[in-house]
Amino acid sequence: MSSDTTPAAKSAPDPSDPPPDAEIPGPRGGLRGHPWLTLVTVAFGVAMVALDGTIVAIANPAIREDLNASLADVQWITNGYLIALAVSLITAGKLGDRFGHRQTFLSGVVGFALSSAAIGFVDDIALVIAFRVLQGLCGALLMPAALGLLRATFPAEKLNSALGIWGAVIGASTAAGPIVGGFLVEHYNWESVFFINVPVGALALGMGLAILRDHLPAEAPRSFDIPGILLLSTAMFCLIWAIIKAPEWQWGDQRTLLFLGGSILAFVFFVLWERRAAEPLLPLSMFRSIPLAAGTVLMVLMAFGFIGGIFFVTFFLQNVNGLSPVDSGLRLLPLTAMMIVASPLAGTVITRIGPRVPLVSAMLIAGVALFGLSTLDKDSGAAVTSFWFAVLGLGLAPVMVGATEVIVGNAPLRHAGVAGGLQQAAMQVGGSLGTAVLGAVMAGRVNREFDERWSDAGLDPLPPQREEQLKGLAELGVAPEWSKEIPQAIAQKMTGVVHGSFISGMSLAFVCAGGIALAAACVALLTKRGSNDSGPSVHV
């Protein structure tokens, strides 16, 4: 693809430059490089990846049945994508810094759309998994590049507004996944869940070729840190793999500890190497910025509490309340709607007063919402759940905008892609940790509660194998179809034990997530507005 490149602004403004709000003729080439059109273009690519993060979960049962896949195969449809995405994000950001974010973004869009189409055409589960891994790699290319393009295109006083809309797109796309996926699987087939990415990708590609413009700093990297890439990829793979397998292996298992130890060792060698590399993959000098380091930790904690806590809501809505996938997705609409409305508003507020107060307030609000969600029970109606989802959306929106600005805005422009990859990697690691750790917390509570509730209900003791089976189902809120020989009153008691144990475990998980949110509010006190060079000063 051809490159259309202009030099980025210097960190020190030229006194002869007009004020930021002055109207300046746009760059030659008509629409090319226009900030708001750039935002619309990257939004299509980002929406494609964000939608894919949740839409595929709805299609997994249909894929399993159609391709005669095992449960492990279906898990790899998600895990393969997650590992490829998490391991590659920072390296992909570096590619954008080296070759230009325009080329990297468009390559990611093309690869993501083509791999999506390939999944829809294959009839072998191994190929589905392979192309899902390719999807993850391509998603890693375009996500940091999108942030790099926004950072280089928007002036500092408009960047938060752009990030607000960017956050709203991610929130809306993520929440729309179950609704769109449920509709497509119910009325068409599971392949349509992947085919939908093709027209979206084509639109993003067409607009990108016409509109996107690279802004390569003079200090852009000219070489690759191959040892750094290998060490960081190994460290991230071992970490994500240990997190994914911990629920199956247990946290104290030798295999889990081996991968966690390998991850720590690889991270140590990575740090030692980066300190001596001429052009390091992840310049450690970036972390001398306390706000950038705080923003990264804040993103991890936010994703830990939000993704880890909300993971159980779909099981609650579908398995306990008996809602369909589409109806449970609709029940989450207040969360989506609030993020869509609040994200741009949060960007405006952060631009005016800085990120610290909005981020601290937002994490406190998110903590209140998570504690509120811990009070849900089987009789909680739509009004109660909708209220707490809306409050959670109100708390999350400023964090998505503000933490992203703190990370990307406090990194030098020449490292905008790496900073974007760091922000996305922090979300992936935090979400994976939250799901695994809170899942373990929930499983422990379910096991204890199940025994107590079963005994309190006056039910006969179960054979050990059957008891373990029911406890496993209780962790998902699933009450099996009881034998017709069991009296209805007894069956209702057993269902009550399963659902009650699940709700108790979910409640504890939300309490822990709320505690993490309060810790994140303390970290947010260390954040401040980005202080490094921003994009060109243009009228937007």
XYZ file of C-alpha atoms in Angstrom:
540
model
C 0.000 0.000 0.000
C 1.249 3.444 -0.781
C 2.265 5.712 2.047
C 1.125 9.303 2.382
C 3.346 10.702 5.092
C 3.752 14.069 6.771
C 6.118 14.970 9.589
C 4.632 15.109 13.077
C 4.586 18.223 15.195
C 7.580 18.994 17.398
C 7.224 18.737 21.136
C 7.868 22.475 21.469
C 5.262 24.564 19.570
C 6.417 27.155 17.078
C 5.557 30.686 18.319
C 4.363 31.505 14.832
C 1.754 28.761 14.924
C -1.848 30.019 15.103
C -3.866 29.271 18.217
C -5.376 25.776 18.439
C -8.890 26.973 17.612
C -7.804 28.926 14.535
C -9.177 27.629 11.264
C -6.384 26.372 9.077
C -6.726 25.012 5.570
C -6.782 21.238 5.620
C -3.912 19.183 4.270
C -3.543 18.904 0.550
C -5.424 15.981 -0.922
C -8.919 17.020 0.143
C -10.287 14.685 2.799
C -7.004 12.898 3.459
C -5.875 13.416 7.026
C -9.132 15.012 8.201
C -9.283 14.269 11.957
C -12.967 13.433 12.324
C -13.059 11.331 9.159
C -9.963 9.549 10.455
C -11.904 8.787 13.626
C -14.864 7.413 11.656
C -12.525 5.247 9.572
C -10.646 3.675 12.480
C -13.952 3.228 14.331
C -15.101 0.722 11.707
C -11.957 -1.359 12.177
C -12.062 -1.159 15.972
C -15.771 -2.042 16.016
C -15.044 -5.152 13.967
C -12.526 -6.431 16.543
C -14.578 -5.408 19.597
C -17.722 -7.036 18.200
C -15.806 -10.230 17.498
C -14.735 -10.445 21.123
C -18.282 -11.255 22.269
C -20.261 -12.260 19.185
C -18.398 -15.556 18.734
C -19.369 -16.813 22.197
C -22.987 -17.002 21.034
C -21.975 -19.056 17.989
C -19.810 -21.573 19.883
C -22.628 -24.063 20.678
C -23.697 -24.115 17.020
C -20.082 -24.545 15.873
C -19.624 -27.409 18.310
C -22.703 -29.219 17.025
C -22.113 -28.587 13.313
C -18.417 -29.570 13.296
C -18.654 -32.328 15.943
C -16.121 -30.455 18.059
C -15.158 -31.278 21.620
C -15.525 -28.843 24.496
C -11.743 -28.321 24.438
C -11.918 -27.460 20.726
C -14.600 -24.862 21.377
C -12.555 -23.378 24.200
C -9.634 -23.016 21.814
C -11.799 -20.954 19.458
C -11.736 -18.294 22.160
C -8.363 -19.027 23.772
C -6.438 -19.098 20.481
C -7.800 -15.684 19.568
C -7.107 -14.259 23.042
C -3.526 -15.539 23.213
C -2.637 -14.299 19.723
C -4.128 -10.889 20.465
C -2.515 -10.421 23.885
C 0.934 -11.686 22.873
C 1.160 -9.524 19.740
C -0.247 -6.144 20.771
C 2.946 -4.343 21.840
C 4.968 -5.784 18.956
C 2.209 -4.752 16.547
C 2.290 -1.244 18.006
C 6.028 -1.128 17.320
C 5.379 -2.128 13.708
C 3.107 0.893 13.406
C 5.776 3.167 14.854
C 8.311 1.737 12.397
C 6.349 1.555 9.131
C 3.471 3.928 9.790
C 0.139 3.402 11.499
C -1.803 3.797 8.250
C -0.154 0.775 6.613
C -0.365 -1.265 9.800
C -4.046 -0.445 10.332
C -5.019 -1.272 6.747
C -3.025 -4.515 6.831
C -4.826 -5.493 10.027
C -8.228 -4.683 8.522
C -7.557 -6.750 5.392
C -6.182 -9.677 7.376
C -9.038 -9.634 9.885
C -11.722 -9.551 7.188
C -10.095 -12.295 5.081
C -9.505 -14.592 8.070
C -13.145 -14.044 9.101
C -14.326 -15.065 5.631
C -12.042 -18.102 5.719
C -13.622 -19.301 8.976
C -17.057 -19.152 7.375
C -15.950 -21.337 4.453
C -14.040 -24.093 6.284
C -15.646 -27.214 7.722
C -12.858 -28.424 9.988
C -12.536 -27.329 13.620
C -8.715 -27.253 13.426
C -8.899 -24.734 10.576
C -11.460 -22.665 12.476
C -9.018 -22.440 15.399
C -6.082 -21.644 13.086
C -7.936 -18.790 11.422
C -9.099 -17.513 14.812
C -5.424 -17.245 15.788
C -4.826 -15.305 12.555
C -7.771 -13.072 13.468
C -6.122 -12.322 16.789
C -2.828 -11.406 15.124
C -4.581 -9.089 12.672
C -6.664 -7.538 15.444
C -3.414 -6.818 17.277
C -2.170 -4.952 14.192
C -5.103 -2.610 13.845
C -6.005 -1.767 17.464
C -2.759 0.037 18.495
C -2.517 1.562 15.022
C -5.965 3.100 15.474
C -4.830 4.834 18.669
C -1.595 5.919 17.005
C -3.548 7.507 14.144
C -5.823 9.380 16.550
C -2.875 10.569 18.638
C -1.045 11.883 15.572
C -4.100 13.411 13.882
C -5.898 15.207 16.708
C -4.416 18.190 18.549
C -4.135 17.835 22.315
C -7.228 19.903 23.080
C -9.417 17.635 20.900
C -7.842 14.240 21.606
C -10.022 13.377 24.607
C -13.189 14.091 22.633
C -11.974 11.697 19.951
C -11.084 9.064 22.535
C -14.543 9.494 24.049
C -16.163 8.507 20.775
C -13.579 5.750 20.321
C -14.489 4.354 23.760
C -18.192 4.556 22.950
C -17.638 2.540 19.768
C -15.773 -0.177 21.682
C -18.409 -0.293 24.422
C -21.298 -0.419 21.984
C -19.664 -3.049 19.781
C -18.721 -5.264 22.721
C -22.203 -5.142 24.217
C -23.899 -5.578 20.831
C -22.071 -8.875 20.244
C -24.545 -11.143 22.084
C -27.531 -9.421 20.457
C -26.173 -9.486 16.909
C -24.736 -12.974 17.361
C -27.968 -14.340 18.771
C -29.961 -12.888 15.871
C -27.600 -14.211 13.185
C -27.300 -17.709 14.662
C -31.049 -17.957 15.262
C -32.138 -16.695 11.826
C -29.199 -17.681 9.599
C -26.201 -19.798 10.659
C -23.023 -19.591 12.700
C -20.953 -18.762 9.612
C -22.802 -15.434 9.275
C -21.232 -14.336 12.583
C -17.881 -14.249 10.762
C -19.110 -13.154 7.326
C -20.441 -9.926 8.851
C -16.834 -8.737 9.197
C -16.279 -8.780 5.431
C -18.447 -5.768 4.445
C -17.349 -3.861 7.552
C -13.706 -4.528 6.695
C -14.240 -3.537 3.057
C -15.765 -0.245 4.173
C -12.887 0.423 6.586
C -10.352 -0.400 3.865
C -11.976 1.850 1.271
C -12.238 4.776 3.657
C -8.722 4.148 4.967
C -7.154 4.271 1.517
C -8.906 7.553 0.802
C -8.658 9.300 4.176
C -5.902 8.034 6.470
C -2.569 9.865 6.565
C 0.613 8.815 8.326
C 2.508 11.180 10.619
C 5.968 9.686 11.056
C 8.197 11.499 13.567
C 11.806 12.140 12.611
C 12.785 9.926 15.562
C 10.762 6.948 14.314
C 12.549 3.610 14.963
C 14.641 2.256 12.106
C 15.305 -1.277 13.353
C 13.639 -4.143 15.183
C 14.439 -5.471 18.613
C 14.153 -9.175 17.736
C 15.391 -10.493 21.134
C 12.972 -8.125 22.865
C 10.082 -9.368 20.721
C 10.918 -13.020 21.485
C 11.315 -12.424 25.225
C 8.144 -10.336 25.582
C 6.106 -12.751 23.457
C 7.320 -15.678 25.581
C 6.522 -13.823 28.809
C 3.037 -12.840 27.642
C 2.273 -16.316 26.284
C 3.278 -18.035 29.532
C 1.264 -15.539 31.576
C -1.926 -15.774 29.510
C -1.609 -19.559 29.203
C -1.256 -19.957 32.970
C -4.291 -17.722 33.535
C -6.397 -19.627 31.015
C -5.463 -23.074 32.342
C -5.491 -22.215 36.069
C -9.219 -22.976 36.529
C -8.605 -26.461 35.090
C -5.188 -27.131 36.640
C -5.724 -25.176 39.911
C -3.504 -22.258 40.925
C -1.249 -24.371 43.132
C -0.640 -27.022 40.463
C 2.959 -27.483 39.326
C 2.032 -26.770 35.696
C 0.411 -23.449 36.580
C 3.368 -22.448 38.732
C 5.798 -23.535 35.991
C 4.202 -21.237 33.405
C 3.881 -18.367 35.879
C 7.530 -18.801 36.853
C 8.525 -18.945 33.191
C 6.610 -15.741 32.575
C 8.347 -13.940 35.440
C 11.755 -15.176 34.272
C 11.112 -14.063 30.688
C 9.931 -10.645 31.916
C 13.128 -10.256 33.980
C 15.344 -11.093 30.992
C 13.210 -8.786 28.842
C 13.800 -5.863 31.207
C 17.538 -6.571 31.363
C 17.748 -6.718 27.581
C 15.648 -3.603 27.006
C 18.016 -1.586 29.206
C 20.880 -2.230 26.791
C 19.082 -2.453 23.416
C 19.852 0.393 20.996
C 16.213 0.668 19.872
C 14.196 -1.289 22.459
C 10.807 -2.791 21.693
C 9.296 -1.203 24.820
C 11.437 1.735 25.954
C 11.589 1.446 29.736
C 12.098 5.212 29.923
C 8.370 5.506 29.206
C 7.676 4.188 32.695
C 9.616 7.012 34.278
C 6.369 8.840 33.695
C 4.391 8.057 36.854
C 1.077 8.992 35.171
C 1.755 6.560 32.288
C 2.651 3.751 34.704
C -0.411 4.569 36.832
C -2.622 4.599 33.733
C -1.375 1.145 32.768
C -2.071 -0.271 36.240
C -5.455 1.462 36.247
C -6.367 -0.176 32.933
C -5.410 -3.605 34.310
C -7.494 -3.097 37.468
C -10.461 -1.680 35.546
C -10.518 -4.649 33.184
C -9.996 -7.055 36.119
C -13.063 -5.755 37.927
C -15.294 -5.098 34.935
C -14.604 -8.038 32.604
C -14.032 -10.465 35.479
C -17.230 -9.425 37.230
C -19.494 -9.051 34.210
C -18.403 -12.486 32.937
C -20.939 -14.106 35.263
C -23.871 -11.899 34.312
C -24.643 -13.753 31.086
C -24.846 -17.045 33.007
C -27.118 -15.385 35.570
C -29.446 -13.970 32.931
C -29.606 -17.083 30.736
C -29.236 -20.010 33.129
C -30.867 -18.634 36.280
C -33.440 -16.222 34.840
C -34.031 -18.327 31.715
C -33.555 -15.514 29.179
C -32.529 -16.211 25.595
C -29.132 -14.934 24.365
C -30.854 -12.080 22.520
C -33.009 -11.143 25.510
C -30.020 -11.249 27.870
C -28.150 -9.001 25.462
C -31.074 -6.581 25.495
C -31.021 -6.633 29.307
C -27.451 -5.260 29.068
C -28.519 -2.344 26.858
C -28.505 0.194 29.738
C -24.790 -0.522 30.167
C -24.206 -0.009 26.446
C -26.381 3.073 26.209
C -24.711 4.753 29.162
C -21.231 4.091 27.731
C -22.281 5.507 24.353
C -23.667 8.666 25.962
C -21.100 9.109 28.724
C -17.881 8.422 26.796
C -17.953 11.579 24.622
C -19.108 13.652 27.622
C -16.264 12.205 29.688
C -13.828 13.214 26.952
C -15.068 16.806 27.126
C -14.844 16.942 30.923
C -11.354 15.422 30.947
C -10.211 17.957 28.376
C -11.379 20.809 30.593
C -10.284 19.702 34.053
C -7.790 16.898 33.435
C -8.184 13.152 34.020
C -7.497 12.787 37.760
C -10.843 13.860 39.263
C -12.981 12.158 36.580
C -10.985 8.909 36.860
C -11.145 8.761 40.656
C -14.870 9.572 40.600
C -15.523 7.067 37.823
C -13.823 4.186 39.620
C -15.759 4.999 42.801
C -19.003 4.960 40.796
C -17.979 1.664 39.141
C -17.216 0.250 42.603
C -20.666 1.231 43.862
C -22.239 -0.412 40.793
C -20.276 -3.641 41.296
C -21.273 -3.759 44.973
C -24.857 -3.125 43.830
C -24.665 -6.034 41.365
C -23.583 -8.241 44.267
C -27.115 -7.853 45.710
C -28.857 -9.439 42.704
C -30.917 -12.556 43.319
C -33.260 -14.746 41.297
C -36.164 -12.385 41.882
C -34.308 -9.231 40.814
C -36.349 -7.692 38.015
C -35.306 -5.828 34.893
C -35.581 -2.451 36.638
C -33.028 -3.362 39.316
C -30.513 -4.961 36.949
C -30.910 -2.138 34.412
C -30.242 0.468 37.088
C -26.979 -1.117 38.217
C -25.852 -1.745 34.628
C -26.480 1.924 33.815
C -24.482 3.041 36.870
C -21.657 0.701 35.843
C -21.632 2.184 32.336
C -21.474 5.669 33.851
C -18.399 4.636 35.825
C -16.616 2.780 33.033
C -16.921 5.402 30.296
C -14.513 7.976 31.804
C -11.984 5.238 32.572
C -11.937 3.960 28.996
C -11.305 7.514 27.793
C -9.137 8.895 30.583
C -6.818 5.923 31.146
C -6.243 5.644 27.408
C -5.351 9.342 27.193
C -3.045 9.063 30.213
C -1.138 6.151 28.628
C -1.021 7.334 25.018
C -0.819 11.051 25.830
C 2.124 10.688 28.223
C 4.152 8.631 25.730
C 6.314 10.409 23.131
C 4.621 10.603 19.733
C 7.289 8.337 18.221
C 6.117 5.608 20.627
C 2.371 6.151 20.113
C 1.912 2.681 18.619
C 3.758 0.966 21.466
C 1.680 2.979 23.948
C -1.498 1.908 22.160
C -0.365 -1.713 22.285
C 0.451 -1.306 25.978
C -3.047 0.034 26.665
C -4.713 -2.852 24.835
C -2.392 -5.445 26.391
C -3.210 -4.089 29.853
C -6.910 -4.593 29.128
C -6.360 -8.143 27.869
C -4.214 -9.159 30.840
C -6.570 -7.503 33.336
C -9.643 -9.107 31.808
C -8.025 -12.539 31.699
C -6.824 -12.241 35.288
C -10.218 -11.037 36.452
C -12.063 -13.880 34.772
C -9.666 -16.508 36.129
C -9.209 -15.148 39.659
C -12.840 -14.209 40.250
C -13.825 -17.514 38.683
C -11.703 -19.317 41.249
C -13.231 -17.218 44.041
C -16.697 -18.037 42.782
C -15.955 -21.762 42.416
C -14.723 -21.935 46.003
C -17.881 -20.242 47.300
C -20.138 -22.460 45.157
C -18.506 -25.631 46.489
C -19.023 -24.570 50.101
C -22.528 -23.212 49.578
C -23.692 -26.260 47.628
C -22.914 -28.638 50.475
C -24.572 -26.425 53.078
C -27.674 -25.681 50.999
C -28.099 -29.312 49.980
C -27.988 -30.382 53.622
C -30.286 -27.545 54.783
C -32.828 -28.505 52.119
C -33.081 -31.985 53.687
C -32.009 -33.734 50.476
C -30.418 -37.185 50.453
C -26.604 -37.272 50.128
C -25.306 -37.635 46.566
C -22.711 -40.097 45.226
C -19.321 -38.276 45.014
C -19.212 -38.316 41.191
C -22.745 -36.960 40.855
C -22.032 -34.315 43.499
C -18.962 -33.058 41.624
C -20.958 -32.991 38.400
C -23.709 -30.882 39.957
C -21.179 -28.528 41.550
C -19.602 -27.987 38.129
C -23.020 -27.129 36.693
C -23.754 -24.876 39.673
C -20.655 -22.813 38.827
C -22.452 -21.912 35.579
C -25.900 -21.595 37.157
C -27.158 -24.589 35.148
C -29.835 -26.772 36.730
C -30.035 -30.040 34.743
C -33.246 -31.685 33.684
C -34.073 -33.913 36.629
C -35.359 -37.433 36.180
C -39.134 -37.695 35.869
C -39.020 -40.190 38.714
C -38.021 -37.393 41.104
C -41.078 -35.678 42.692
C -41.568 -32.123 41.483
C -41.184 -30.643 44.974
C -37.794 -32.357 45.398
C -36.674 -31.262 41.898
C -37.557 -27.673 42.771
C -35.480 -27.895 45.942
C -32.490 -29.241 43.997
C -32.836 -26.483 41.388
C -32.990 -23.964 44.224
C -29.728 -25.322 45.639
C -27.961 -25.045 42.255
C -29.202 -21.521 41.538
C -28.716 -20.355 45.119
C -25.118 -21.579 45.160
C -24.395 -19.833 41.875
C -25.924 -16.545 43.030
C -23.924 -16.673 46.257
C -20.714 -17.235 44.299
C -21.561 -14.468 41.833
C -22.271 -12.103 44.740
C -18.842 -12.733 46.258
C -17.189 -12.250 42.858
C -18.876 -8.849 42.471
C -17.839 -7.841 45.992
C -14.221 -8.655 45.110
C -14.566 -6.767 41.817
C -15.927 -3.782 43.738
C -12.907 -3.896 46.038
C -10.601 -3.891 42.998
C -12.471 -0.831 41.678
C -11.829 1.028 44.945
C -8.124 0.131 44.694
C -8.161 1.461 41.131
C -9.609 4.753 42.407
C -6.521 5.130 44.607
C -4.235 4.464 41.623
C -6.143 7.089 39.618
C -4.888 9.738 42.062
C -1.463 9.399 40.383
C -2.707 10.224 36.882
C -2.469 13.524 35.058
C -2.975 14.970 31.604
C -0.607 13.865 28.821
C 2.373 16.173 28.630
C 4.195 15.008 25.499
C 3.970 16.227 21.932
C 0.601 15.733 20.296
C -0.624 15.768 16.747
C -0.634 18.693 14.365
C -2.552 21.779 15.319
C -5.445 21.871 12.871
C -9.001 23.064 12.992
C -11.211 20.083 13.774
